[in-house]
Amino acid sequence: MFATWLYVSSSSLGQNAEAEIANIRSIAEARNPELGLTGVLLFSGRHFAQFLEGAQANLHIMKTSICSDHRHAGIVTLQTNPVEKRRYGRWALAYSGWATHIDRVLADALRENDGRKLLRYMDEFVAKRH
């Protein structure tokens, strides 16, 4: 059994956003495998959205780290479901960044407090990367 966490947050990145995103990716690509986590990170320029999955204790470690990260604010959890099988098992961190067109998907997920459309978008994004 795996725990999952889907959230959306508002970006607090300033003028140095590209370097910050590179740092986030570098750390996550190293740390996620160490913790046995897989998932997807989207960045629209205004919002982050991330789906993570793995052992409950390790996901809790990452969640604590993310919630204390000053690079984003207003974290809204859209889903936390236990699952039998990983959704993104091949991806320590599938990343889509600076995609302003996805901001509408993220804003809708926040407004509706519903992550189903967002997960479908993530599924399509990952399927295109195979």
Rosetta silent file (secondary structure, phi, psi, omega in degrees, C-alpha in Angstrom):
SEQUENCE: MFATWLYVSSSSLGQNAEAEIANIRSIAEARNPELGLTGVLLFSGRHFAQFLEGAQANLHIMKTSICSDHRHAGIVTLQTNPVEKRRYGRWALAYSGWATHIDRVLADALRENDGRKLLRYMDEFVAKRH
SCORE:     score description
SCORE:     0.000 S_00000001
   1 L     0.000  135.340  178.958    0.000    0.000    0.000 S_00000001
   2 E  -117.414  147.467  173.007    1.279    3.454   -0.933 S_00000001
   3 E   -93.261  153.247  177.161    0.282    6.882    0.342 S_00000001
   4 E  -132.702  157.611  175.895   -0.297    9.743   -2.089 S_00000001
   5 E  -147.457  121.559  174.565   -0.397   13.518   -1.864 S_00000001
   6 E  -116.884  124.327  179.249   -1.636   15.920   -4.526 S_00000001
   7 E  -138.602  161.415  170.807   -1.313   19.615   -3.802 S_00000001
   8 E  -129.367  140.941  177.295   -1.326   23.000   -5.509 S_00000001
   9 E  -139.860  165.498  175.897    0.469   26.054   -4.151 S_00000001
  10 E   -92.526  136.576 -179.720    1.207   29.623   -5.173 S_00000001
  11 E   -73.370  137.279  173.042    4.729   30.396   -6.281 S_00000001
  12 L  -109.973   14.756 -177.761    6.793   32.800   -4.189 S_00000001
  13 L   -72.402  141.537 -179.780    9.649   32.751   -6.681 S_00000001
  14 L  -103.416 -138.509 -175.633   11.048   36.089   -7.688 S_00000001
  15 L   -67.148  -23.399 -177.379   13.438   37.191  -10.411 S_00000001
  16 L   -96.888   32.405 -172.650   15.699   34.192   -9.923 S_00000001
  17 H   -59.802  -42.290 -177.964   12.902   31.691  -10.634 S_00000001
  18 H   -61.034  -42.876  178.796   14.780   29.622  -13.224 S_00000001
  19 H   -66.473  -39.369  178.721   17.689   28.976  -10.867 S_00000001
  20 H   -64.156  -43.044  178.628   15.293   28.133   -8.018 S_00000001
  21 H   -63.332  -43.247  177.579   13.384   25.657  -10.194 S_00000001
  22 H   -59.119  -40.186  178.218   16.654   24.032  -11.252 S_00000001
  23 H   -65.249  -45.380  178.423   17.566   23.716   -7.562 S_00000001
  24 H   -58.068  -47.852 -178.967   14.172   22.218   -6.677 S_00000001
  25 H   -62.861  -44.587 -178.777   14.491   19.675   -9.486 S_00000001
  26 H   -60.294  -46.996  179.983   18.064   18.751   -8.609 S_00000001
  27 H   -65.088  -46.034 -177.806   17.248   18.143   -4.973 S_00000001
  28 H   -65.007  -39.630 -179.163   14.030   16.241   -5.739 S_00000001
  29 H   -66.356  -24.329  175.086   15.655   14.051   -8.382 S_00000001
  30 H   -89.755  -43.248 -173.125   18.226   12.944   -5.792 S_00000001
  31 H   -76.105  -39.320 -177.169   16.036   12.869   -2.692 S_00000001
  32 H   -57.188  -47.881  177.635   12.904   11.205   -4.094 S_00000001
  33 H   -62.258  -37.080  177.534   14.661    7.926   -4.981 S_00000001
  34 H   -59.876  -36.106 -179.851   16.361    7.888   -1.567 S_00000001
  35 H   -91.403   -2.296 -178.468   12.914    8.136    0.032 S_00000001
  36 L    71.024   30.673 -179.682   11.291    5.764   -2.453 S_00000001
  37 L  -102.732  145.231  173.272    9.009    8.506   -3.759 S_00000001
  38 E  -130.861  160.797  178.358    7.760    8.946   -7.303 S_00000001
  39 E   164.635 -167.100 -175.226    5.624   11.629   -8.854 S_00000001
  40 E  -133.454  139.161  175.105    5.039   14.642  -11.061 S_00000001
  41 E  -123.966  128.044  175.298    5.794   18.347  -10.577 S_00000001
  42 E  -116.307  144.806  175.689    4.149   21.066  -12.670 S_00000001
  43 E  -137.175  124.455 -176.790    5.053   24.745  -12.633 S_00000001
  44 L  -101.481   -5.039 -171.665    3.002   27.351  -14.449 S_00000001
  45 L   101.910  -33.654  178.117    4.964   30.414  -13.420 S_00000001
  46 L  -110.765  -30.889 -175.622    2.268   31.279  -10.872 S_00000001
  47 E  -131.908  152.258  166.228    1.489   27.902   -9.319 S_00000001
  48 E  -106.785  148.788  167.800    3.127   24.625   -8.419 S_00000001
  49 E  -139.428  136.988 -179.441    1.250   21.337   -8.493 S_00000001
  50 E  -144.105  140.184  172.010    2.754   18.092   -7.357 S_00000001
  51 E  -117.971  124.185  177.951    1.643   14.511   -6.983 S_00000001
  52 E  -124.200  149.263  178.719    3.837   12.317   -4.805 S_00000001
  53 E  -146.006  145.598  179.171    3.484    8.655   -3.876 S_00000001
  54 E   163.117 -166.332  178.361    5.380    6.280   -1.649 S_00000001
  55 L   -62.356  140.570 -176.753    5.560    4.900    1.871 S_00000001
  56 H   -51.857  -47.476 -177.373    3.525    6.963    4.352 S_00000001
  57 H   -63.585  -41.806 -179.819    6.500    7.767    6.608 S_00000001
  58 H   -71.953  -36.033  175.982    8.698    8.897    3.723 S_00000001
  59 H   -64.957  -36.621  177.469    5.908   10.908    2.143 S_00000001
  60 H   -62.820  -40.258  176.644    5.426   12.620    5.502 S_00000001
  61 H   -58.827  -47.220 -178.879    9.121   13.614    5.517 S_00000001
  62 H   -67.877  -40.701  179.899    8.760   15.201    2.083 S_00000001
  63 H   -61.118  -42.482  178.013    5.452   16.844    2.945 S_00000001
  64 H   -61.326  -43.246  179.103    7.016   18.463    6.022 S_00000001
  65 H   -63.651  -46.254 -179.336    9.900   19.742    3.905 S_00000001
  66 H   -63.821  -43.332 -177.890    7.599   21.127    1.197 S_00000001
  67 H   -66.194  -20.755  178.677    5.278   22.812    3.687 S_00000001
  68 L  -100.136    3.603 -177.672    8.212   24.684    5.237 S_00000001
  69 L   -79.890  123.396 -176.899    9.707   25.740    1.882 S_00000001
  70 L   -72.573   -6.466 -176.325    9.598   29.530    1.447 S_00000001
  71 L   -80.638   -4.364  173.419    9.445   29.249   -2.350 S_00000001
  72 E  -150.580  162.012 -176.045    5.723   28.701   -2.300 S_00000001
  73 E  -141.998  168.399  175.012    2.726   29.570   -0.169 S_00000001
  74 E    61.785   46.796 -179.375   -0.916   28.694    0.224 S_00000001
  75 E   -68.964  125.866  178.616   -0.492   24.942   -0.117 S_00000001
  76 E  -119.045  118.535  176.409   -3.853   23.300   -0.760 S_00000001
  77 E   -79.048  124.493  179.636   -4.113   19.524   -0.498 S_00000001
  78 E  -100.845  -23.828 -178.206   -6.447   18.201   -3.173 S_00000001
  79 E  -162.067  140.096  172.299   -6.064   14.493   -2.564 S_00000001
  80 L  -144.998   86.576 -177.548   -4.466   12.027   -0.152 S_00000001
  81 L  -115.132  139.115  170.547   -5.553    8.517   -1.048 S_00000001
  82 L   -74.216  143.200  179.161   -3.919    5.199   -0.247 S_00000001
  83 E  -134.910  154.591  178.502   -3.305    3.163   -3.401 S_00000001
  84 L   -81.018  -33.064 -172.943   -2.222   -0.387   -4.128 S_00000001
  85 L  -130.508  142.894  177.879   -0.094    0.485   -7.151 S_00000001
  86 L   -65.812  142.727  176.997    2.051    3.498   -8.031 S_00000001
  87 L   -83.257  -38.740 -176.189    0.636    5.847  -10.630 S_00000001
  88 L  -125.453   50.033 -173.797    4.036    7.224  -11.759 S_00000001
  89 L   -59.817  -23.611 -179.520    6.380    4.427  -10.742 S_00000001
  90 L   -86.041   -3.941 -170.200    8.925    5.150  -13.473 S_00000001
  91 L  -120.116  108.401  170.609    9.364    8.779  -12.462 S_00000001
  92 L   -62.184  -36.689  174.875   11.412    9.995   -9.513 S_00000001
  93 L  -165.108   96.879  170.696   10.191   13.397  -10.722 S_00000001
  94 E   -77.755  129.848 -172.227    8.459   13.955  -14.033 S_00000001
  95 E  -127.240  133.793  171.361    8.660   17.715  -14.505 S_00000001
  96 E  -128.487  118.172 -175.958    6.806   20.225  -16.619 S_00000001
  97 L  -124.787  160.969  178.183    7.833   23.789  -16.048 S_00000001
  98 L    48.893   41.036  178.376    7.076   27.265  -17.216 S_00000001
  99 L  -105.782   86.610 -175.017    3.944   26.073  -18.921 S_00000001
 100 H   -61.536  -24.952  179.940    1.653   29.054  -18.501 S_00000001
 101 H   -66.178  -20.665  179.474   -1.147   27.248  -20.351 S_00000001
 102 H   -84.269   -7.090 -179.520   -1.531   24.862  -17.418 S_00000001
 103 H   -59.584  -33.182  178.122   -2.263   27.693  -15.013 S_00000001
 104 H   -64.267  -42.064  177.706   -5.940   27.408  -15.929 S_00000001
 105 H   -61.571  -43.713 -179.211   -5.933   23.700  -14.980 S_00000001
 106 H   -68.367  -42.208  178.937   -4.255   24.537  -11.662 S_00000001
 107 H   -63.482  -40.696  176.990   -6.569   27.473  -10.949 S_00000001
 108 H   -62.211  -42.840  179.470   -9.606   25.280  -11.680 S_00000001
 109 H   -60.809  -41.838  177.939   -8.296   22.585   -9.324 S_00000001
 110 H   -65.589  -48.517 -177.055   -7.880   25.186   -6.581 S_00000001
 111 H   -61.868  -42.326 -177.183  -11.265   26.815   -7.165 S_00000001
 112 H   -87.236   -8.276 -175.240  -13.098   23.484   -7.296 S_00000001
 113 L    49.320   46.754 -175.388  -10.913   21.890   -4.584 S_00000001
 114 L  -142.705  124.191 -176.816  -10.812   18.855   -6.868 S_00000001
 115 L   -97.334    3.929 -175.052   -7.724   17.187   -8.266 S_00000001
 116 H   -63.261  -46.208  178.791   -9.317   14.785  -10.766 S_00000001
 117 H   -65.472  -38.746  179.180   -8.814   16.982  -13.856 S_00000001
 118 H   -62.437  -43.598  177.703   -5.330   17.863  -12.677 S_00000001
 119 H   -63.844  -38.270  176.615   -4.429   14.167  -12.330 S_00000001
 120 H   -62.697  -41.150  177.498   -5.771   13.499  -15.843 S_00000001
 121 H   -61.707  -45.106  178.377   -3.568   16.328  -17.114 S_00000001
 122 H   -61.139  -41.948  178.564   -0.568   14.825  -15.291 S_00000001
 123 H   -59.822  -43.847  179.123   -1.367   11.395  -16.754 S_00000001
 124 H   -64.939  -42.253  179.227   -1.447   12.860  -20.275 S_00000001
 125 H   -60.148  -47.798 -178.592    1.789   14.755  -19.682 S_00000001
 126 H   -67.116  -38.960  179.575    3.602   11.626  -18.450 S_00000001
 127 H   -61.234  -34.677  179.459    2.167    9.470  -21.256 S_00000001
 128 H   -71.619  -20.574 -177.141    3.659   11.859  -23.827 S_00000001
 129 H   -88.732   -7.744 -178.585    7.098   11.515  -22.202 S_00000001
 130 L   -67.275    0.000    0.000    7.312    7.710  -22.577 S_00000001
